[in-house]
């Protein structure tokens, strides 16, 4: 369970179930036991349409369509105005690179071999999340192959995006994990430990060992 304004970080080895937990939140499947709740409401009490309306996902692998930057962003909210799209891009730290594209917001992604970097795609996905403005955020924050500047900009944008939302992070960076309101350590057979960084380090269990070795990365 997690609430508005809180960040819950899912930590564990690859294959431990972090991504599965995020998908259960979105009701790709329903849980066999226990419950997943948002502000005290079991997600199974919501229609799929309502649940998808209140949850925004910023994935590790961002998929963008071969249409203009503006059209890709507007997919998050079809009624968005040009001014709202530009504001979302600004808040996502994407405005500068978009304006340097051959046709700015009207540049077609993929046209004539144009390719965006992984960090630029991530920032467009964050801009979509700002436009959708849903109260629940699911974030896969892996930053493999990102240069330091892209990672810095993404971190700034995400910290802004998380404000006032209930955030579930599939956590890879120790910096994010340390600052989470609650850390949930997931293993093959379910939840192993949960608590704050300080509590779990003091406990001296699985998390403490992971943190000491900084072995906190991995998908799953």
PDB file of C-alpha atoms in Angstrom:
ATOM      1  CA  UNK A   1       0.000   0.000   0.000  1.00  0.00           C
ATOM      2  CA  UNK A   2       1.224   3.506  -0.734  1.00  0.00           C
ATOM      3  CA  UNK A   3      -0.231   6.973  -0.462  1.00  0.00           C
ATOM      4  CA  UNK A   4      -0.142  10.359  -2.131  1.00  0.00           C
ATOM      5  CA  UNK A   5       3.182  12.086  -1.555  1.00  0.00           C
ATOM      6  CA  UNK A   6       4.966   8.844  -0.698  1.00  0.00           C
ATOM      7  CA  UNK A   7       7.660   7.043  -2.675  1.00  0.00           C
ATOM      8  CA  UNK A   8       7.926   3.268  -2.333  1.00  0.00           C
ATOM      9  CA  UNK A   9      11.057   1.677  -3.804  1.00  0.00           C
ATOM     10  CA  UNK A  10      11.058  -1.957  -4.913  1.00  0.00           C
ATOM     11  CA  UNK A  11      14.493  -3.543  -4.547  1.00  0.00           C
ATOM     12  CA  UNK A  12      15.730  -7.003  -5.345  1.00  0.00           C
ATOM     13  CA  UNK A  13      17.795  -9.224  -7.580  1.00  0.00           C
ATOM     14  CA  UNK A  14      16.930  -9.739 -11.225  1.00  0.00           C
ATOM     15  CA  UNK A  15      13.938 -12.045 -11.550  1.00  0.00           C
ATOM     16  CA  UNK A  16      12.776 -11.292  -8.022  1.00  0.00           C
ATOM     17  CA  UNK A  17       9.411  -9.847  -9.054  1.00  0.00           C
ATOM     18  CA  UNK A  18       9.859  -6.057  -9.066  1.00  0.00           C
ATOM     19  CA  UNK A  19       8.399  -5.598 -12.542  1.00  0.00           C
ATOM     20  CA  UNK A  20       5.665  -8.130 -11.754  1.00  0.00           C
ATOM     21  CA  UNK A  21       4.593  -6.062  -8.757  1.00  0.00           C
ATOM     22  CA  UNK A  22       4.379  -2.955 -10.950  1.00  0.00           C
ATOM     23  CA  UNK A  23       2.246  -4.837 -13.475  1.00  0.00           C
ATOM     24  CA  UNK A  24      -0.038  -6.107 -10.714  1.00  0.00           C
ATOM     25  CA  UNK A  25      -0.588  -2.492  -9.679  1.00  0.00           C
ATOM     26  CA  UNK A  26      -1.747  -1.797 -13.245  1.00  0.00           C
ATOM     27  CA  UNK A  27      -3.896  -4.969 -13.191  1.00  0.00           C
ATOM     28  CA  UNK A  28      -2.301  -6.706 -16.127  1.00  0.00           C
ATOM     29  CA  UNK A  29      -3.038  -9.571 -13.750  1.00  0.00           C
ATOM     30  CA  UNK A  30      -4.742  -9.687 -10.350  1.00  0.00           C
ATOM     31  CA  UNK A  31      -3.025 -10.864  -7.191  1.00  0.00           C
ATOM     32  CA  UNK A  32      -3.635 -14.433  -5.974  1.00  0.00           C
ATOM     33  CA  UNK A  33      -3.217 -13.380  -2.361  1.00  0.00           C
ATOM     34  CA  UNK A  34      -2.924 -10.145  -0.415  1.00  0.00           C
ATOM     35  CA  UNK A  35      -3.896  -6.816  -1.903  1.00  0.00           C
ATOM     36  CA  UNK A  36      -2.475  -3.757  -3.617  1.00  0.00           C
ATOM     37  CA  UNK A  37      -4.066  -0.513  -2.489  1.00  0.00           C
ATOM     38  CA  UNK A  38      -3.720   3.177  -3.295  1.00  0.00           C
ATOM     39  CA  UNK A  39      -4.790   5.569  -0.533  1.00  0.00           C
ATOM     40  CA  UNK A  40      -6.539   2.617   1.109  1.00  0.00           C
ATOM     41  CA  UNK A  41      -8.509   1.548  -1.985  1.00  0.00           C
ATOM     42  CA  UNK A  42      -7.871  -1.927  -3.382  1.00  0.00           C
ATOM     43  CA  UNK A  43      -7.000  -1.557  -7.079  1.00  0.00           C
ATOM     44  CA  UNK A  44      -9.431  -4.411  -7.842  1.00  0.00           C
ATOM     45  CA  UNK A  45     -12.280  -2.116  -6.795  1.00  0.00           C
ATOM     46  CA  UNK A  46     -11.447   0.218  -9.703  1.00  0.00           C
ATOM     47  CA  UNK A  47     -12.402  -0.362 -13.309  1.00  0.00           C
ATOM     48  CA  UNK A  48      -9.464  -0.876 -15.647  1.00  0.00           C
ATOM     49  CA  UNK A  49     -10.359   2.381 -17.379  1.00  0.00           C
ATOM     50  CA  UNK A  50     -10.320   4.327 -14.115  1.00  0.00           C
ATOM     51  CA  UNK A  51      -7.112   2.651 -12.981  1.00  0.00           C
ATOM     52  CA  UNK A  52      -5.320   3.473 -16.238  1.00  0.00           C
ATOM     53  CA  UNK A  53      -6.540   7.071 -15.898  1.00  0.00           C
ATOM     54  CA  UNK A  54      -4.939   7.499 -12.485  1.00  0.00           C
ATOM     55  CA  UNK A  55      -1.654   5.654 -13.165  1.00  0.00           C
ATOM     56  CA  UNK A  56       1.213   6.973 -15.294  1.00  0.00           C
ATOM     57  CA  UNK A  57       4.122   4.705 -16.204  1.00  0.00           C
ATOM     58  CA  UNK A  58       7.564   6.017 -17.148  1.00  0.00           C
ATOM     59  CA  UNK A  59       9.237   2.864 -18.495  1.00  0.00           C
ATOM     60  CA  UNK A  60      12.901   2.019 -18.861  1.00  0.00           C
ATOM     61  CA  UNK A  61      12.411   1.317 -22.576  1.00  0.00           C
ATOM     62  CA  UNK A  62      10.452   4.232 -24.043  1.00  0.00           C
ATOM     63  CA  UNK A  63       8.489   3.628 -27.249  1.00  0.00           C
ATOM     64  CA  UNK A  64       7.745   6.618 -29.460  1.00  0.00           C
ATOM     65  CA  UNK A  65       5.769   6.624 -32.703  1.00  0.00           C
ATOM     66  CA  UNK A  66       7.106   7.831 -36.047  1.00  0.00           C
ATOM     67  CA  UNK A  67       5.226  11.110 -35.856  1.00  0.00           C
ATOM     68  CA  UNK A  68       6.153  14.578 -34.670  1.00  0.00           C
ATOM     69  CA  UNK A  69       7.443  15.299 -31.183  1.00  0.00           C
ATOM     70  CA  UNK A  70       4.270  17.295 -30.427  1.00  0.00           C
ATOM     71  CA  UNK A  71       2.015  14.486 -31.669  1.00  0.00           C
ATOM     72  CA  UNK A  72       3.871  11.949 -29.523  1.00  0.00           C
ATOM     73  CA  UNK A  73       3.478  14.160 -26.464  1.00  0.00           C
ATOM     74  CA  UNK A  74      -0.191  14.820 -27.182  1.00  0.00           C
ATOM     75  CA  UNK A  75      -0.898  11.075 -26.998  1.00  0.00           C
ATOM     76  CA  UNK A  76      -0.752  11.533 -23.215  1.00  0.00           C
ATOM     77  CA  UNK A  77      -3.656  13.993 -23.339  1.00  0.00           C
ATOM     78  CA  UNK A  78      -5.350  14.549 -26.683  1.00  0.00           C
ATOM     79  CA  UNK A  79      -6.867  17.856 -25.568  1.00  0.00           C
ATOM     80  CA  UNK A  80      -3.483  19.379 -24.651  1.00  0.00           C
ATOM     81  CA  UNK A  81      -2.784  22.783 -26.182  1.00  0.00           C
ATOM     82  CA  UNK A  82       0.521  23.713 -27.794  1.00  0.00           C
ATOM     83  CA  UNK A  83       1.286  25.865 -24.744  1.00  0.00           C
ATOM     84  CA  UNK A  84       0.627  22.936 -22.385  1.00  0.00           C
ATOM     85  CA  UNK A  85       2.864  20.674 -24.463  1.00  0.00           C
ATOM     86  CA  UNK A  86       5.684  23.213 -24.301  1.00  0.00           C
ATOM     87  CA  UNK A  87       5.239  23.621 -20.552  1.00  0.00           C
ATOM     88  CA  UNK A  88       5.358  19.840 -20.030  1.00  0.00           C
ATOM     89  CA  UNK A  89       8.543  19.654 -22.104  1.00  0.00           C
ATOM     90  CA  UNK A  90      10.067  22.477 -20.061  1.00  0.00           C
ATOM     91  CA  UNK A  91       9.233  20.727 -16.788  1.00  0.00           C
ATOM     92  CA  UNK A  92      10.686  17.477 -18.162  1.00  0.00           C
ATOM     93  CA  UNK A  93      13.953  19.267 -19.039  1.00  0.00           C
ATOM     94  CA  UNK A  94      13.290  18.406 -22.715  1.00  0.00           C
ATOM     95  CA  UNK A  95      12.594  21.861 -24.138  1.00  0.00           C
ATOM     96  CA  UNK A  96      16.190  22.708 -25.029  1.00  0.00           C
ATOM     97  CA  UNK A  97      16.932  19.617 -27.119  1.00  0.00           C
ATOM     98  CA  UNK A  98      13.501  19.728 -28.816  1.00  0.00           C
ATOM     99  CA  UNK A  99      14.036  23.308 -29.962  1.00  0.00           C
ATOM    100  CA  UNK A 100      17.376  22.283 -31.494  1.00  0.00           C
ATOM    101  CA  UNK A 101      15.731  19.620 -33.682  1.00  0.00           C
ATOM    102  CA  UNK A 102      15.377  20.469 -37.413  1.00  0.00           C
ATOM    103  CA  UNK A 103      11.703  21.452 -37.073  1.00  0.00           C
ATOM    104  CA  UNK A 104      11.438  21.745 -33.318  1.00  0.00           C
ATOM    105  CA  UNK A 105       8.199  20.278 -31.974  1.00  0.00           C
ATOM    106  CA  UNK A 106       7.117  19.479 -35.538  1.00  0.00           C
ATOM    107  CA  UNK A 107      10.148  17.251 -36.163  1.00  0.00           C
ATOM    108  CA  UNK A 108       9.054  13.721 -37.064  1.00  0.00           C
ATOM    109  CA  UNK A 109      10.864  11.169 -34.945  1.00  0.00           C
ATOM    110  CA  UNK A 110      12.640   8.641 -37.131  1.00  0.00           C
ATOM    111  CA  UNK A 111      12.348  10.677 -40.308  1.00  0.00           C
ATOM    112  CA  UNK A 112      15.533  10.735 -42.440  1.00  0.00           C
ATOM    113  CA  UNK A 113      17.427   8.699 -39.894  1.00  0.00           C
ATOM    114  CA  UNK A 114      16.799  11.082 -37.005  1.00  0.00           C
ATOM    115  CA  UNK A 115      17.272   9.184 -33.783  1.00  0.00           C
ATOM    116  CA  UNK A 116      16.913  10.441 -30.256  1.00  0.00           C
ATOM    117  CA  UNK A 117      19.234   9.309 -27.479  1.00  0.00           C
ATOM    118  CA  UNK A 118      17.948   7.148 -24.651  1.00  0.00           C
ATOM    119  CA  UNK A 119      18.022  10.116 -22.292  1.00  0.00           C
ATOM    120  CA  UNK A 120      16.068  12.301 -24.713  1.00  0.00           C
ATOM    121  CA  UNK A 121      13.405   9.594 -25.094  1.00  0.00           C
ATOM    122  CA  UNK A 122      13.187   9.317 -21.314  1.00  0.00           C
ATOM    123  CA  UNK A 123      12.610  13.040 -21.005  1.00  0.00           C
ATOM    124  CA  UNK A 124       9.832  12.904 -23.618  1.00  0.00           C
ATOM    125  CA  UNK A 125       8.219  10.099 -21.598  1.00  0.00           C
ATOM    126  CA  UNK A 126       8.446  12.273 -18.473  1.00  0.00           C
ATOM    127  CA  UNK A 127       6.869  15.153 -20.432  1.00  0.00           C
ATOM    128  CA  UNK A 128       3.994  12.798 -21.319  1.00  0.00           C
ATOM    129  CA  UNK A 129       3.612  12.024 -17.610  1.00  0.00           C
ATOM    130  CA  UNK A 130       3.417  15.743 -16.782  1.00  0.00           C
ATOM    131  CA  UNK A 131       0.715  16.139 -19.451  1.00  0.00           C
ATOM    132  CA  UNK A 132      -1.328  13.180 -18.208  1.00  0.00           C
ATOM    133  CA  UNK A 133      -0.978  14.494 -14.636  1.00  0.00           C
ATOM    134  CA  UNK A 134      -2.145  11.254 -13.019  1.00  0.00           C
ATOM    135  CA  UNK A 135      -1.908  10.949  -9.222  1.00  0.00           C
ATOM    136  CA  UNK A 136      -0.005   7.632  -9.289  1.00  0.00           C
ATOM    137  CA  UNK A 137       3.428   7.282 -10.884  1.00  0.00           C
ATOM    138  CA  UNK A 138       5.220   4.029 -11.715  1.00  0.00           C
ATOM    139  CA  UNK A 139       8.869   4.621 -12.534  1.00  0.00           C
ATOM    140  CA  UNK A 140      11.495   2.221 -13.816  1.00  0.00           C
ATOM    141  CA  UNK A 141      14.495   4.380 -13.100  1.00  0.00           C
ATOM    142  CA  UNK A 142      17.305   2.305 -14.646  1.00  0.00           C
ATOM    143  CA  UNK A 143      19.857   4.578 -16.258  1.00  0.00           C
ATOM    144  CA  UNK A 144      22.061   2.179 -18.209  1.00  0.00           C
ATOM    145  CA  UNK A 145      23.959   3.833 -21.054  1.00  0.00           C
ATOM    146  CA  UNK A 146      22.949   7.374 -20.032  1.00  0.00           C
ATOM    147  CA  UNK A 147      25.651  10.008 -19.910  1.00  0.00           C
ATOM    148  CA  UNK A 148      26.055  12.114 -16.785  1.00  0.00           C
ATOM    149  CA  UNK A 149      24.248  15.156 -18.208  1.00  0.00           C
ATOM    150  CA  UNK A 150      21.185  13.184 -19.321  1.00  0.00           C
ATOM    151  CA  UNK A 151      21.052  11.411 -15.975  1.00  0.00           C
ATOM    152  CA  UNK A 152      21.263  14.746 -14.126  1.00  0.00           C
ATOM    153  CA  UNK A 153      18.417  16.252 -16.167  1.00  0.00           C
ATOM    154  CA  UNK A 154      16.262  13.154 -15.774  1.00  0.00           C
ATOM    155  CA  UNK A 155      16.809  13.139 -12.014  1.00  0.00           C
ATOM    156  CA  UNK A 156      15.739  16.792 -11.820  1.00  0.00           C
ATOM    157  CA  UNK A 157      12.615  16.136 -13.890  1.00  0.00           C
ATOM    158  CA  UNK A 158      11.633  13.040 -11.931  1.00  0.00           C
ATOM    159  CA  UNK A 159      12.000  14.766  -8.555  1.00  0.00           C
ATOM    160  CA  UNK A 160       9.633  17.458  -9.835  1.00  0.00           C
ATOM    161  CA  UNK A 161       7.231  14.875 -11.282  1.00  0.00           C
ATOM    162  CA  UNK A 162       7.037  12.896  -8.020  1.00  0.00           C
ATOM    163  CA  UNK A 163       5.774  15.869  -5.992  1.00  0.00           C
ATOM    164  CA  UNK A 164       2.193  15.343  -4.818  1.00  0.00           C
ATOM    165  CA  UNK A 165       1.954  11.855  -6.314  1.00  0.00           C
ATOM    166  CA  UNK A 166       2.053   8.314  -4.971  1.00  0.00           C
ATOM    167  CA  UNK A 167       5.194   6.902  -6.571  1.00  0.00           C
ATOM    168  CA  UNK A 168       6.245   3.293  -7.020  1.00  0.00           C
ATOM    169  CA  UNK A 169       9.866   2.993  -8.153  1.00  0.00           C
ATOM    170  CA  UNK A 170      11.523  -0.098  -9.548  1.00  0.00           C
ATOM    171  CA  UNK A 171      14.731   1.085  -7.974  1.00  0.00           C
ATOM    172  CA  UNK A 172      18.238   0.739  -9.329  1.00  0.00           C
ATOM    173  CA  UNK A 173      20.087   3.784  -7.975  1.00  0.00           C
ATOM    174  CA  UNK A 174      21.172   3.778  -4.346  1.00  0.00           C
ATOM    175  CA  UNK A 175      20.529   7.544  -4.167  1.00  0.00           C
ATOM    176  CA  UNK A 176      16.841   7.033  -5.007  1.00  0.00           C
ATOM    177  CA  UNK A 177      16.504   4.040  -2.739  1.00  0.00           C
ATOM    178  CA  UNK A 178      17.991   5.863   0.259  1.00  0.00           C
ATOM    179  CA  UNK A 179      15.508   8.719  -0.066  1.00  0.00           C
ATOM    180  CA  UNK A 180      12.369   6.571  -0.478  1.00  0.00           C
ATOM    181  CA  UNK A 181       9.727   6.738   2.245  1.00  0.00           C
ATOM    182  CA  UNK A 182       9.594   2.951   2.262  1.00  0.00           C
ATOM    183  CA  UNK A 183      11.857   0.302   0.739  1.00  0.00           C
ATOM    184  CA  UNK A 184      10.395  -3.101  -0.092  1.00  0.00           C
ATOM    185  CA  UNK A 185      12.934  -5.867  -0.681  1.00  0.00           C
ATOM    186  CA  UNK A 186      11.486  -8.556  -2.923  1.00  0.00           C
ATOM    187  CA  UNK A 187      12.775 -12.112  -3.266  1.00  0.00           C
ATOM    188  CA  UNK A 188      11.721 -15.210  -5.134  1.00  0.00           C
ATOM    189  CA  UNK A 189       8.980 -16.032  -2.642  1.00  0.00           C
ATOM    190  CA  UNK A 190       7.684 -12.540  -1.884  1.00  0.00           C
ATOM    191  CA  UNK A 191       8.580  -9.647   0.396  1.00  0.00           C
ATOM    192  CA  UNK A 192      11.759 -10.241   2.397  1.00  0.00           C
ATOM    193  CA  UNK A 193      12.073  -6.933   4.235  1.00  0.00           C
ATOM    194  CA  UNK A 194      10.473  -3.509   4.331  1.00  0.00           C
ATOM    195  CA  UNK A 195      11.326  -0.238   6.024  1.00  0.00           C
ATOM    196  CA  UNK A 196      13.388   2.907   5.566  1.00  0.00           C
ATOM    197  CA  UNK A 197      17.012   2.816   4.465  1.00  0.00           C
ATOM    198  CA  UNK A 198      18.203   3.465   8.020  1.00  0.00           C
ATOM    199  CA  UNK A 199      15.934   0.789   9.502  1.00  0.00           C
ATOM    200  CA  UNK A 200      16.979  -1.851   6.999  1.00  0.00           C
ATOM    201  CA  UNK A 201      20.699  -1.107   7.291  1.00  0.00           C
ATOM    202  CA  UNK A 202      20.403  -1.372  11.088  1.00  0.00           C
ATOM    203  CA  UNK A 203      18.501  -4.654  10.675  1.00  0.00           C
ATOM    204  CA  UNK A 204      21.551  -6.148   8.992  1.00  0.00           C
ATOM    205  CA  UNK A 205      19.649  -8.400   6.613  1.00  0.00           C
ATOM    206  CA  UNK A 206      19.376  -8.768   2.856  1.00  0.00           C
ATOM    207  CA  UNK A 207      19.085  -5.049   2.147  1.00  0.00           C
ATOM    208  CA  UNK A 208      22.066  -4.179   4.308  1.00  0.00           C
ATOM    209  CA  UNK A 209      24.141  -6.680   2.357  1.00  0.00           C
ATOM    210  CA  UNK A 210      22.908  -5.320  -0.985  1.00  0.00           C
ATOM    211  CA  UNK A 211      23.578  -1.727   0.040  1.00  0.00           C
ATOM    212  CA  UNK A 212      27.034  -2.520   1.335  1.00  0.00           C
ATOM    213  CA  UNK A 213      27.966  -4.075  -1.976  1.00  0.00           C
ATOM    214  CA  UNK A 214      25.938  -1.556  -4.006  1.00  0.00           C
ATOM    215  CA  UNK A 215      24.460  -4.586  -5.795  1.00  0.00           C
ATOM    216  CA  UNK A 216      21.069  -2.988  -6.276  1.00  0.00           C
ATOM    217  CA  UNK A 217      20.724  -3.091 -10.028  1.00  0.00           C
ATOM    218  CA  UNK A 218      18.970  -5.624 -12.222  1.00  0.00           C
ATOM    219  CA  UNK A 219      15.641  -5.988 -13.956  1.00  0.00           C
ATOM    220  CA  UNK A 220      12.771  -8.204 -12.951  1.00  0.00           C
TER     221      UNK A 220
END
